[in-house]
CSV table of C-alpha atoms in Angstrom, one decimal:
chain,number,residue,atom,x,y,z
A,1,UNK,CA,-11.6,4.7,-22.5
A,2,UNK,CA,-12.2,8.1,-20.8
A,3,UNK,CA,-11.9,7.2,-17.7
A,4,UNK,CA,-8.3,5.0,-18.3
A,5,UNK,CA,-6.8,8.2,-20.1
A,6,UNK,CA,-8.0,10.2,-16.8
A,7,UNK,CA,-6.2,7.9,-14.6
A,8,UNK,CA,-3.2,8.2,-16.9
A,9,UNK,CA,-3.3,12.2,-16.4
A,10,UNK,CA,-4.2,12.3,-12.7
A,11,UNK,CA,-0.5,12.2,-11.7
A,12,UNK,CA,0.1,14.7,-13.8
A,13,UNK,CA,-2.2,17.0,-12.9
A,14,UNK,CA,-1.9,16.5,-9.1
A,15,UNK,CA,1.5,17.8,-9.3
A,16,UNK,CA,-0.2,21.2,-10.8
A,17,UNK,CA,-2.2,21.5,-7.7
A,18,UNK,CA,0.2,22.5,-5.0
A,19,UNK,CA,1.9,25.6,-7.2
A,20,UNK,CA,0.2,28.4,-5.0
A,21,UNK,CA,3.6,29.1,-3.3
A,22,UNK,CA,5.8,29.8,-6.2
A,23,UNK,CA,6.3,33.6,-4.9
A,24,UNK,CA,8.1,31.7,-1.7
A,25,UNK,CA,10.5,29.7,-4.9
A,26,UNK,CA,13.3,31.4,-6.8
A,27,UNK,CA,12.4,29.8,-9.5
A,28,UNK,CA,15.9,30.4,-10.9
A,29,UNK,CA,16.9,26.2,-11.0
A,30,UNK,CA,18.1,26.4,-14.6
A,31,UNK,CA,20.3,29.0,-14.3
A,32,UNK,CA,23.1,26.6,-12.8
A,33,UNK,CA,26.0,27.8,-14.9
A,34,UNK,CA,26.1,24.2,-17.2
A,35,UNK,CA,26.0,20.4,-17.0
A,36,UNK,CA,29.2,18.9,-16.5
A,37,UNK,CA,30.5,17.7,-19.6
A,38,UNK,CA,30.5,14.4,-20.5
A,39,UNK,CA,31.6,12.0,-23.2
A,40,UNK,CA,28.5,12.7,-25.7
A,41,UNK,CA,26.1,9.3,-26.5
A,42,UNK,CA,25.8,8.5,-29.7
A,43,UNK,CA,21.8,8.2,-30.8
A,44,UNK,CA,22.3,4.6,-31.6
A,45,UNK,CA,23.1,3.8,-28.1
A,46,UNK,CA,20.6,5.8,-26.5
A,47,UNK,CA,17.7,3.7,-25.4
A,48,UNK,CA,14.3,4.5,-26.6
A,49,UNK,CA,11.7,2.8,-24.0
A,50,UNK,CA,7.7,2.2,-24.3
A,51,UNK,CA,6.1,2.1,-21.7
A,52,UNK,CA,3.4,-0.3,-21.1
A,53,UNK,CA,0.4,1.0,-18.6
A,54,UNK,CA,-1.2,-2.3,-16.9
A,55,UNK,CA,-4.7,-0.2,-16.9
A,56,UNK,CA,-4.9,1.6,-19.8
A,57,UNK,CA,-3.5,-1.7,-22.0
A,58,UNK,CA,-5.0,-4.3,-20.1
A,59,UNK,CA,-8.0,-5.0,-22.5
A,60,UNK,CA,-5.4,-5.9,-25.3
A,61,UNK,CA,-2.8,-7.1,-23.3
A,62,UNK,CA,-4.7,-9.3,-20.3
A,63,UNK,CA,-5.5,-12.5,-22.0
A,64,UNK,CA,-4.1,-12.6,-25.5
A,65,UNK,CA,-0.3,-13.9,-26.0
A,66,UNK,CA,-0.9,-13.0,-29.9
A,67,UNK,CA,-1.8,-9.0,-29.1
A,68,UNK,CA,1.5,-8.7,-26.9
A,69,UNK,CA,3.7,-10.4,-30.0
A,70,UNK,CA,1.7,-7.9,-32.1
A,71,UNK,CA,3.1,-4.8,-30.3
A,72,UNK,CA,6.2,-5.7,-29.2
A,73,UNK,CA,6.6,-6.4,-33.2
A,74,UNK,CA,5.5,-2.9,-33.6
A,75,UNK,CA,7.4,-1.5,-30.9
A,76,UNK,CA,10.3,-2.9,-32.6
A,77,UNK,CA,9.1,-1.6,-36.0
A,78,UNK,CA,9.0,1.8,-34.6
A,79,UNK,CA,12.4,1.9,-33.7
A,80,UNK,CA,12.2,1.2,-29.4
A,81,UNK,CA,15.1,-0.9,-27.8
A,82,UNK,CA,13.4,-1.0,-24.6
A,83,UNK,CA,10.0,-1.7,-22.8
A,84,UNK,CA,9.2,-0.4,-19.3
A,85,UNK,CA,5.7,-3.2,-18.5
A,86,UNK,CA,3.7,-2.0,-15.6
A,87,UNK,CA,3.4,-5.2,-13.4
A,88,UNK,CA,2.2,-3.5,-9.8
A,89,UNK,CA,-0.7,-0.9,-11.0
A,90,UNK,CA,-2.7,1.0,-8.9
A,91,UNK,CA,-4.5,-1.4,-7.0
A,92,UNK,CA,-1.7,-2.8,-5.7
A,93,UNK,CA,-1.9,-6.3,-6.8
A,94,UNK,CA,0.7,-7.9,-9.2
A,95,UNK,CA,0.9,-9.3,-12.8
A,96,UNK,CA,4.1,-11.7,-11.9
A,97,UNK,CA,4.7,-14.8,-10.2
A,98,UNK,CA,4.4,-13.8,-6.2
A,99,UNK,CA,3.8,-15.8,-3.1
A,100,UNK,CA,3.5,-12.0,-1.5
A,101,UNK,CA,1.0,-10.5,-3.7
A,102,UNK,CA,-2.2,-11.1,-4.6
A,103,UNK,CA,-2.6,-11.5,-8.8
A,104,UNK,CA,-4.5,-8.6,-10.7
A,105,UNK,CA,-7.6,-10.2,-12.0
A,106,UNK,CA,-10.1,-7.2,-12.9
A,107,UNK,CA,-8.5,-3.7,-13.7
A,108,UNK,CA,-11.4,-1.4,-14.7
A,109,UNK,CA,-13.7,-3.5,-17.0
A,110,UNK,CA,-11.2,-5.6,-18.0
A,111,UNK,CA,-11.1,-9.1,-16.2
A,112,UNK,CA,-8.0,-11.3,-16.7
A,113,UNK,CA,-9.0,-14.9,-16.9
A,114,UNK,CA,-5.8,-16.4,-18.5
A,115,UNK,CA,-3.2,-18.1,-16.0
A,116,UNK,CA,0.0,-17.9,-18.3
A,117,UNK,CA,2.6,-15.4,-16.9
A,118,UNK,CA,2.0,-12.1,-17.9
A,119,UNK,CA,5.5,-10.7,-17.5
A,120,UNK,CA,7.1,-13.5,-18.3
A,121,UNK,CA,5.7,-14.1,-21.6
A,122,UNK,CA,6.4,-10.3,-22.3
A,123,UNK,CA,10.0,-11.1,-21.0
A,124,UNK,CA,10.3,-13.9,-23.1
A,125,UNK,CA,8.7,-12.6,-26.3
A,126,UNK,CA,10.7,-9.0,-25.8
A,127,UNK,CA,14.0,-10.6,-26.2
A,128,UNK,CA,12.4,-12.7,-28.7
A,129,UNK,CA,12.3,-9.2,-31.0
A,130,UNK,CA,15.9,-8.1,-29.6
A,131,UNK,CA,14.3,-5.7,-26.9
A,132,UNK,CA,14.9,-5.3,-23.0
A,133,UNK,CA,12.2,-5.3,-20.8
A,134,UNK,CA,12.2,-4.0,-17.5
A,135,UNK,CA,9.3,-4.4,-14.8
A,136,UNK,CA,7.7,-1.6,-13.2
A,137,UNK,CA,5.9,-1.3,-9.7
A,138,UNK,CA,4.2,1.5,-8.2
A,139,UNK,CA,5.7,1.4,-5.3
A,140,UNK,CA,3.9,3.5,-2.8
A,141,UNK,CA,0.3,2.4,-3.6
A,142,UNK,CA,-2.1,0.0,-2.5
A,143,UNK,CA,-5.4,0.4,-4.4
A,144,UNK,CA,-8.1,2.3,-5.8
A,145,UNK,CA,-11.6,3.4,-5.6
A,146,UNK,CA,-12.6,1.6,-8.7
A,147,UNK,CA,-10.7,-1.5,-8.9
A,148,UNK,CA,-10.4,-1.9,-4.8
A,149,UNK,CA,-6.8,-3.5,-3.6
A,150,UNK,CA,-4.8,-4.3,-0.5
A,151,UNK,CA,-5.4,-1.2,2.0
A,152,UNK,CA,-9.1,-2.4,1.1
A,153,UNK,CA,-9.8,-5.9,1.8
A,154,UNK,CA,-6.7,-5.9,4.4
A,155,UNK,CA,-8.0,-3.7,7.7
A,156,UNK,CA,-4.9,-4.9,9.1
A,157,UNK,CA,-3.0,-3.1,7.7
A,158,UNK,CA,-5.5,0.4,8.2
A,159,UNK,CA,-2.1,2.3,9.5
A,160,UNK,CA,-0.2,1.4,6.2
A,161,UNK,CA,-2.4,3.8,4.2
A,162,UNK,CA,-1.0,7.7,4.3
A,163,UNK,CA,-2.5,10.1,7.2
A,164,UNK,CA,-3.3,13.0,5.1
A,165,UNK,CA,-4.0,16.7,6.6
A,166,UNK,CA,-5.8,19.5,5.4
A,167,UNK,CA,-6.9,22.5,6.8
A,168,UNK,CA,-10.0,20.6,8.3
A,169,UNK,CA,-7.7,18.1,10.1
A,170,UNK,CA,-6.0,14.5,9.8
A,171,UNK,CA,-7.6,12.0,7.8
A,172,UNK,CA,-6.6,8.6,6.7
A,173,UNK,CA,-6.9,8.3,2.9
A,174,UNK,CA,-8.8,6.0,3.4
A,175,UNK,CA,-11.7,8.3,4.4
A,176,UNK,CA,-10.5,10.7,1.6
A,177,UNK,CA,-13.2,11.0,-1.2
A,178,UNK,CA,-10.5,13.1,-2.7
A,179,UNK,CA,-8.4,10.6,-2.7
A,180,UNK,CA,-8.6,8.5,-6.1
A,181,UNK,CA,-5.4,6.1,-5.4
A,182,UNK,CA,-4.5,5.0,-2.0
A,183,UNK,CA,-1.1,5.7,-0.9
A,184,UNK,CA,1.0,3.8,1.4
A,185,UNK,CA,2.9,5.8,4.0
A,186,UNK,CA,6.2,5.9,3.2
A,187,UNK,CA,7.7,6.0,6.4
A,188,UNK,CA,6.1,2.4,7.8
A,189,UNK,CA,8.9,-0.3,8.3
A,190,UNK,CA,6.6,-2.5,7.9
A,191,UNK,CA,5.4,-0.8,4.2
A,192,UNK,CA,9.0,-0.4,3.1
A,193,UNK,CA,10.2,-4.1,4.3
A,194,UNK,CA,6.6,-5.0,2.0
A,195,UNK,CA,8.0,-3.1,-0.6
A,196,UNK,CA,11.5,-4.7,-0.5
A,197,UNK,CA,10.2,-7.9,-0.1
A,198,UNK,CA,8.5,-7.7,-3.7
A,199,UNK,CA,11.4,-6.4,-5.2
A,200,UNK,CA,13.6,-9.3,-4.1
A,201,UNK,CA,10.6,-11.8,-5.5
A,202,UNK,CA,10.7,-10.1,-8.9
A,203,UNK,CA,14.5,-10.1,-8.9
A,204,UNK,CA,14.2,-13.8,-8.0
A,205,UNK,CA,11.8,-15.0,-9.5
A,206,UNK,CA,12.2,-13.9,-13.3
A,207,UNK,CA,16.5,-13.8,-13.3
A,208,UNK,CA,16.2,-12.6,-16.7
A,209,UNK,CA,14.8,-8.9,-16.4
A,210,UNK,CA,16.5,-6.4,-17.4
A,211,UNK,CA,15.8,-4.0,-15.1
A,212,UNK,CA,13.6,-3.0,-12.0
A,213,UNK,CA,11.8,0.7,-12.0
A,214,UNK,CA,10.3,2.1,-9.1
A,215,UNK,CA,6.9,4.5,-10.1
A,216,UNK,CA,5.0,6.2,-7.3
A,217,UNK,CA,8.3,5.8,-5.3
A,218,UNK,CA,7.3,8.9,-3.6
A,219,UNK,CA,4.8,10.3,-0.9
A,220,UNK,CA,1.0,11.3,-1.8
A,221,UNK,CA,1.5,14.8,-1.6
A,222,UNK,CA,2.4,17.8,0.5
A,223,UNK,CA,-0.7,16.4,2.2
A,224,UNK,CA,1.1,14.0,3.6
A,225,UNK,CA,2.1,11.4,6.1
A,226,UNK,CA,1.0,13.3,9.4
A,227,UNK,CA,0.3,9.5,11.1
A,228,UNK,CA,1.7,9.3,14.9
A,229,UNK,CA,4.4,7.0,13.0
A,230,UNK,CA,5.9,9.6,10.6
A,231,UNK,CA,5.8,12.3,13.4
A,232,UNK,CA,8.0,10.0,15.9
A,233,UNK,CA,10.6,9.1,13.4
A,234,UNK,CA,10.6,13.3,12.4
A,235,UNK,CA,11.3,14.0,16.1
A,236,UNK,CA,14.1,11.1,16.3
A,237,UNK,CA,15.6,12.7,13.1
A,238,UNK,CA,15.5,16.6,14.4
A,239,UNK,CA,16.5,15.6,18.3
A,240,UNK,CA,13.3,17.2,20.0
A,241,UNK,CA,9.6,16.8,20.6
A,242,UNK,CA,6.8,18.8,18.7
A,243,UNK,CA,4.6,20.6,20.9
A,244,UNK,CA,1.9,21.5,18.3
A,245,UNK,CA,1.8,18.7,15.7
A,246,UNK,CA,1.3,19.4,12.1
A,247,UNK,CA,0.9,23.5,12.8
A,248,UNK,CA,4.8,23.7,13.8
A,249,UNK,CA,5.4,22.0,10.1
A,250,UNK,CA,2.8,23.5,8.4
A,251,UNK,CA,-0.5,25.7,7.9
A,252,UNK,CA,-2.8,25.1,5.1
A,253,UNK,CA,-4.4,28.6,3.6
A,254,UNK,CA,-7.0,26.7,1.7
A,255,UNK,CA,-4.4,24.8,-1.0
A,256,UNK,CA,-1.5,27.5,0.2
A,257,UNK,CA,0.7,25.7,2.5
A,258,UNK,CA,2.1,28.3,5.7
A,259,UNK,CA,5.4,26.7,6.7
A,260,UNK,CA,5.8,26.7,10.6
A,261,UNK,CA,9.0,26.2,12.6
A,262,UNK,CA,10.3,23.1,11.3
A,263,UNK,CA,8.5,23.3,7.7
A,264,UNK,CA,12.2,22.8,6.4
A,265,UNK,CA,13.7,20.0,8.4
A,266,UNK,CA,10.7,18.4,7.6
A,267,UNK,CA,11.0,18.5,3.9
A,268,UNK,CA,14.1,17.4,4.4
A,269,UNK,CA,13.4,14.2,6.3
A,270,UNK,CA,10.9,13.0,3.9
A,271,UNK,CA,13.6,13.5,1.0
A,272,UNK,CA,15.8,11.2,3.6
A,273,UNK,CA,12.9,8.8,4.3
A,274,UNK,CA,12.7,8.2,0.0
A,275,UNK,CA,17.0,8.0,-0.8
A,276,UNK,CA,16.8,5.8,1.9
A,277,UNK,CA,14.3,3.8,0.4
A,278,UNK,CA,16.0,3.7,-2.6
A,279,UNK,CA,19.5,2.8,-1.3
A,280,UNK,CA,18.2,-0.3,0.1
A,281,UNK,CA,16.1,-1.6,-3.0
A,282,UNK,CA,19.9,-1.0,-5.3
A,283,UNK,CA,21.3,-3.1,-2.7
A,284,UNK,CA,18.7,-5.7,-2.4
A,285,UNK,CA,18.9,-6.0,-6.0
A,286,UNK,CA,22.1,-6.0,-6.7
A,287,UNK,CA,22.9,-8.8,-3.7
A,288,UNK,CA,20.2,-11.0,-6.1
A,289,UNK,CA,21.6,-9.5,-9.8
A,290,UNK,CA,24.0,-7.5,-9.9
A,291,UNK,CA,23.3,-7.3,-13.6
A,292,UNK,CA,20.2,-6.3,-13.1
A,293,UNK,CA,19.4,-2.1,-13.4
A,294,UNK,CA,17.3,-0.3,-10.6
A,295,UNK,CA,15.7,3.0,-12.5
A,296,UNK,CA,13.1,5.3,-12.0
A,297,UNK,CA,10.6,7.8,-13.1
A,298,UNK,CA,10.0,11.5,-11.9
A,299,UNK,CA,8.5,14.1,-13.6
A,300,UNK,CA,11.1,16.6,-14.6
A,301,UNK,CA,9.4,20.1,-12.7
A,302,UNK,CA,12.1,19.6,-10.2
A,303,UNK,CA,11.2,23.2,-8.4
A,304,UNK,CA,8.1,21.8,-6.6
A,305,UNK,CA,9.0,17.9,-6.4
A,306,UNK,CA,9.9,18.4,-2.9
A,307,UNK,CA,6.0,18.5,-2.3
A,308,UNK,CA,6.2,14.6,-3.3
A,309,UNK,CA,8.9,14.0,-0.8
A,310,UNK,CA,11.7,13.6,-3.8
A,311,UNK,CA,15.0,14.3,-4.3
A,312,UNK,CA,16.1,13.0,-7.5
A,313,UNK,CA,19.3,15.5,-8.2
A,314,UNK,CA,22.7,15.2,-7.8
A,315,UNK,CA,24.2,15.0,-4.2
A,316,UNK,CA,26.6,17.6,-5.9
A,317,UNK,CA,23.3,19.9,-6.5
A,318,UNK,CA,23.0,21.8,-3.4
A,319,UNK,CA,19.2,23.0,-4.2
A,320,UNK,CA,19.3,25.8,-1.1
A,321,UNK,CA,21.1,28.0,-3.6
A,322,UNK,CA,18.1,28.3,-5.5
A,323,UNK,CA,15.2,27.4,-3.7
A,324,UNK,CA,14.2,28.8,-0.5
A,325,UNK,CA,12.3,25.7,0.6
A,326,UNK,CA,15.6,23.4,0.6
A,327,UNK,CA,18.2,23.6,3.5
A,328,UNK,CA,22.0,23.2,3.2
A,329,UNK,CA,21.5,19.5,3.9
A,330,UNK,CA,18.7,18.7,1.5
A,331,UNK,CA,21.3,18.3,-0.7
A,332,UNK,CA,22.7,15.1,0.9
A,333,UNK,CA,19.4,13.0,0.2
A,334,UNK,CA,19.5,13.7,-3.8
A,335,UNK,CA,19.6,9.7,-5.3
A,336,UNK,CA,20.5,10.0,-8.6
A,337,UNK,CA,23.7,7.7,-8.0
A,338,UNK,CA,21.8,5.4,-7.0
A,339,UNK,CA,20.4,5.1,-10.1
A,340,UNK,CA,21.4,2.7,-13.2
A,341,UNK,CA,19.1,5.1,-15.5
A,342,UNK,CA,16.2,7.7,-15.2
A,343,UNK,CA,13.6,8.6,-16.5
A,344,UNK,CA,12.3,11.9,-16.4
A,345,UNK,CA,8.9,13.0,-17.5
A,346,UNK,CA,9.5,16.6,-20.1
A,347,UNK,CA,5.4,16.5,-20.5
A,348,UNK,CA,5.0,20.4,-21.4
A,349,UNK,CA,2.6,20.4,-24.2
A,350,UNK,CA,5.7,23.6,-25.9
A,351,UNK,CA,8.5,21.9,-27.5
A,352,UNK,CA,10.8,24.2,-27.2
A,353,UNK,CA,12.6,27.1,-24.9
A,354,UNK,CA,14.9,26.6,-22.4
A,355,UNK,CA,14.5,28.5,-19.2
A,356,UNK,CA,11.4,26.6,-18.2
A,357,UNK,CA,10.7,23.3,-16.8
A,358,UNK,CA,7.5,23.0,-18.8
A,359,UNK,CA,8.7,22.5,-22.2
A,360,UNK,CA,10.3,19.5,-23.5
A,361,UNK,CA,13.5,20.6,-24.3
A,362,UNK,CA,13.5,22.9,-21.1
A,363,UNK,CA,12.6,19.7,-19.0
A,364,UNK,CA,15.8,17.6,-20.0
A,365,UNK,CA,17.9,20.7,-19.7
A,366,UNK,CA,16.5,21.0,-16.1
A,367,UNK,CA,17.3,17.6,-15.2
A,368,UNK,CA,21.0,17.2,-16.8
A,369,UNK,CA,21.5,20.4,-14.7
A,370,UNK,CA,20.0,19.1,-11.3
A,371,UNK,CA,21.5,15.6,-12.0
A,372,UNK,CA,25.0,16.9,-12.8
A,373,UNK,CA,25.3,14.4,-15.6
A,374,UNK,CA,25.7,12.0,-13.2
A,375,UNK,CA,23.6,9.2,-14.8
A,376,UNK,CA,22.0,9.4,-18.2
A,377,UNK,CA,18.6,11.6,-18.6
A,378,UNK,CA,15.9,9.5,-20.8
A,379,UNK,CA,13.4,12.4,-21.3
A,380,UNK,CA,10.0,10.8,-21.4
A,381,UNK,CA,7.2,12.4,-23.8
A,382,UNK,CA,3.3,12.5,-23.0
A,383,UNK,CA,1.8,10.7,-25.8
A,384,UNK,CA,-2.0,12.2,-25.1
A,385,UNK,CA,0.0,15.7,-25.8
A,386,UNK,CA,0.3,15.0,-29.4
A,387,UNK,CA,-3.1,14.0,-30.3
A,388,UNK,CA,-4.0,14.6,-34.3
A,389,UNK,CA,-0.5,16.3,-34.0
A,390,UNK,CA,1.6,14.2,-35.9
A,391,UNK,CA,4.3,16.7,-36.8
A,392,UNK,CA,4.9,17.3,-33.0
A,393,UNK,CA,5.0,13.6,-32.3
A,394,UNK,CA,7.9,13.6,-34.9
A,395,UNK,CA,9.5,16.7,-33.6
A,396,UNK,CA,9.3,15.7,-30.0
A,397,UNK,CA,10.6,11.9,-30.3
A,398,UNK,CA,13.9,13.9,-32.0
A,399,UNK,CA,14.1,17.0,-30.0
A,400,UNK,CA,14.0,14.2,-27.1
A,401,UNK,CA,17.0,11.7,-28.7
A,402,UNK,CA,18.8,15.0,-29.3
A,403,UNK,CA,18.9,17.0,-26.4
A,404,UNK,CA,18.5,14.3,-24.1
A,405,UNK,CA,20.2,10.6,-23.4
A,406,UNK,CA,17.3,8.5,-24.7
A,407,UNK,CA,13.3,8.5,-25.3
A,408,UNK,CA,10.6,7.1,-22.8
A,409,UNK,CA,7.2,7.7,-24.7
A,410,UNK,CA,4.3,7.5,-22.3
A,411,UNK,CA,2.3,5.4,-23.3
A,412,UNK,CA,1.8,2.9,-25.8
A,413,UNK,CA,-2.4,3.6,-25.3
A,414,UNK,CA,-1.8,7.0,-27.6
A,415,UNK,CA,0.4,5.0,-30.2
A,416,UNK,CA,-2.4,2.6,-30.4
A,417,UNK,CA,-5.4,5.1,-29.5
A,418,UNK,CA,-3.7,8.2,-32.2
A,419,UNK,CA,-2.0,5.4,-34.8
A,420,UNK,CA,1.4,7.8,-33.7
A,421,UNK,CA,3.8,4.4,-34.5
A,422,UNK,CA,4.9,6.0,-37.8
A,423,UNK,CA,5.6,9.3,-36.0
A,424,UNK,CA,7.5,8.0,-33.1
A,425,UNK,CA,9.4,6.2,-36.4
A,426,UNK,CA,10.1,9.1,-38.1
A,427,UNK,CA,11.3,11.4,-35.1
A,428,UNK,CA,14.0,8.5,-34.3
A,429,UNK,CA,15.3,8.1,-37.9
A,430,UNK,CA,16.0,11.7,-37.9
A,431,UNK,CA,18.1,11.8,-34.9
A,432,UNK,CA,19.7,8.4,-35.9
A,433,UNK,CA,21.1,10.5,-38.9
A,434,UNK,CA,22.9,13.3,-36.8
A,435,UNK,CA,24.9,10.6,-35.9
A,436,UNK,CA,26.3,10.4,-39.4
């Protein structure tokens, strides 16, 4: 169990890795003078989401129909609308009908020997209970060290997995010991036309979801992609050749990145390389369903999620007015119309304050602000940070419904793990009175 609540966390914490530059930020995001107003949601039509981890779940969920009644019954008793199931985990491989992709059998310990349909019996028994269920894939990733995958058993496709660079050179990630999840690079045609291909399948195949989220819909890191690929398509986007490729983008000072001559352009690009991405999975989708929703997740520290390659503001939010690392045109690669609704991770341990990212309620504030109100914020709660906390769980599942457009509680491993049903329960009753 130690080791699935690690791989839970290790997004989480990579994002706290790459922070050494904040004297180069003006960390000044949330002083945008307000959100546009908008017509206010009621709490009874927010949508409260569970998400479902494939890894950390799998030993209750893998092989037993009667366990995945059981908490969608509880879900249901604790007041969620909504289920986001992880169907594409780390390793790459699927838990859904696919011709494409090869099924998950073995996550961790945990070996799936049953041959019914894993999302579809959590489609059909989700609507069963008067829920939605929408499929998650992590979109950029390809396997593991522990549970193998793809980039593994496919050399193939060696230059689909991310070039990585650090201040000993390029490596494939591959090679990286570092490296605990193998990311794809997300500038390959040949990865993103993968990519695309699955989420036509799913759309296909299983007419009845309710949605489509990307995870890992990013790049690894400000590590990466330095591949000959990524650095061909950069020079076709800026209109010249590199002379001295990466150290004309960047430097690395240990963890500090040094931005060199086109360090900007270049964040830039990969910002273009992911809308992109995304405008052509809405459209594929739509073209199958146009019923069917296209969300994501992000966490919500929007001042150093251009290290991921990320732009999940507002085209309207022109980010070089606060941030020295954006240009002018950063702005015009923000996706958050693209969206049919978003997720954003508020997973600061405080619950309250509002001129930081790293509190819950600062966190939502952060995102209305960078997404202009464009689409609907769902702030999504970290349920490891309310362990033996109870009173917090409570607090943060209303502070969450209040402040922002809906609850995503991350993950249903704590509310089993930390018995936190009754707490979720109680946070959404409350803010289901201010309605009143």
């Amino acid at each position: 169990m130690k080791k699935s609540l690690c791989l839970l966390y290790s997004f989480f914490i990579s994002l706290c890795l790459f922070s050494s530059c904040e004297e180069k930020h003006k960390e000044v995001a949330w002083e945008w003078p307000y959100a546009p107003e908008r017509e206010k949601i009621p709490v009874s039509q927010k949508p409260k989401i569970l998400w479902v981890d494939a890894s950390a779940n799998f030993k209750y969920t893998a092989n037993s129909k009667e366990n995945i009644v059981k908490y969608i019954n509880l879900a249901k008793a604790s007041g969620f609308t909504e289920i986001v199931l992880d169907v594409r985990p780390g390793c790459g491989d699927v838990l859904f009908r696919s011709e494409l992709a090869q099924q998950a059998k073995k996550i961790g310990e945990v070996e799936r020997t049953a041959t019914w349909d894993y999302l579809g019996t959590f489609i059909e028994e989700a609507h069963r209970a008067g829920l939605k269920l929408n499929a998650s894939i992590c979109a950029m990733v390809g396997g593991t060290n522990r549970d193998g995958g793809m980039l593994f058993r496919e050399p193939e496709k060696k230059d689909w997995a991310t070039t990585m660079y650090y201040s000993s050179g390029l490596i494939s990630i591959m090679d990286d010991t570092n490296s605990f999840t193998k990311f794809f690079n997300p500038v390959h045609p040949d990865v993103q036309q993968y990519i695309l291909d699955l989420v036509a399948e799913l759309a296909t195949q299983y007419p009845e979801l309710d949605g489509i989220v990307y995870d890992y819909g990013r790049f690894e890191s400000l590590h990466s992609d330095f591949s000959d690929i990524t650095r061909k398509k950069f020079e076709e986007y800026i209109g010249k050749s590199i002379t001295n490729f990466p150290q004309d983008i960047l430097r690395w000072n240990g963890n500090n990145p040094v931005p060199g001559e086109f360090y900007k352009q270049w964040l830039e690009f990969r910002a273009k390389v992911i809308h992109d991405l995304f405008d052509k999975t809405r459209r594929v989708i739509k073209n199958i369903n146009p019923n069917l929703r296209f969300g994501t997740y992000t966490g919500c520290w929007y001042s150093s999620y251009y290290e991921l390659g990320v732009n999940w503001a507002s085209k309207e939010y022109d980010a070089s007015r606060y941030y020295s690392w954006a240009t002018p045109d950063y702005k015009n690669y923000g996706y958050a119309s693209l969206l049919d609704f978003y997720m954003t991770g508020a997973y600061g341990k405080e619950l309250y304050g509002t001129d930081s990212e790293w509190t819950v309620q600062g966190g939502i504030l952060t995102a209305q602000k960078v997404t202009r109100n464009e689409i609907p914020v769902i702030g999504g709660l970290y349920g490891l940070n309310y362990y033996q906390q109870p009173k917090n769980c409570e607090e943060a599942t209303y502070l969450t419904l209040t402040v922002g457009d809906g609850l995503m509680f991350f993950d249903m491993i704590y509310l089993i793990m930390y018995d936190q049903w009754n707490d979720v329960r109680k946070g959404i009753d409350r803010a289901l009175a201010t309605d009143k």
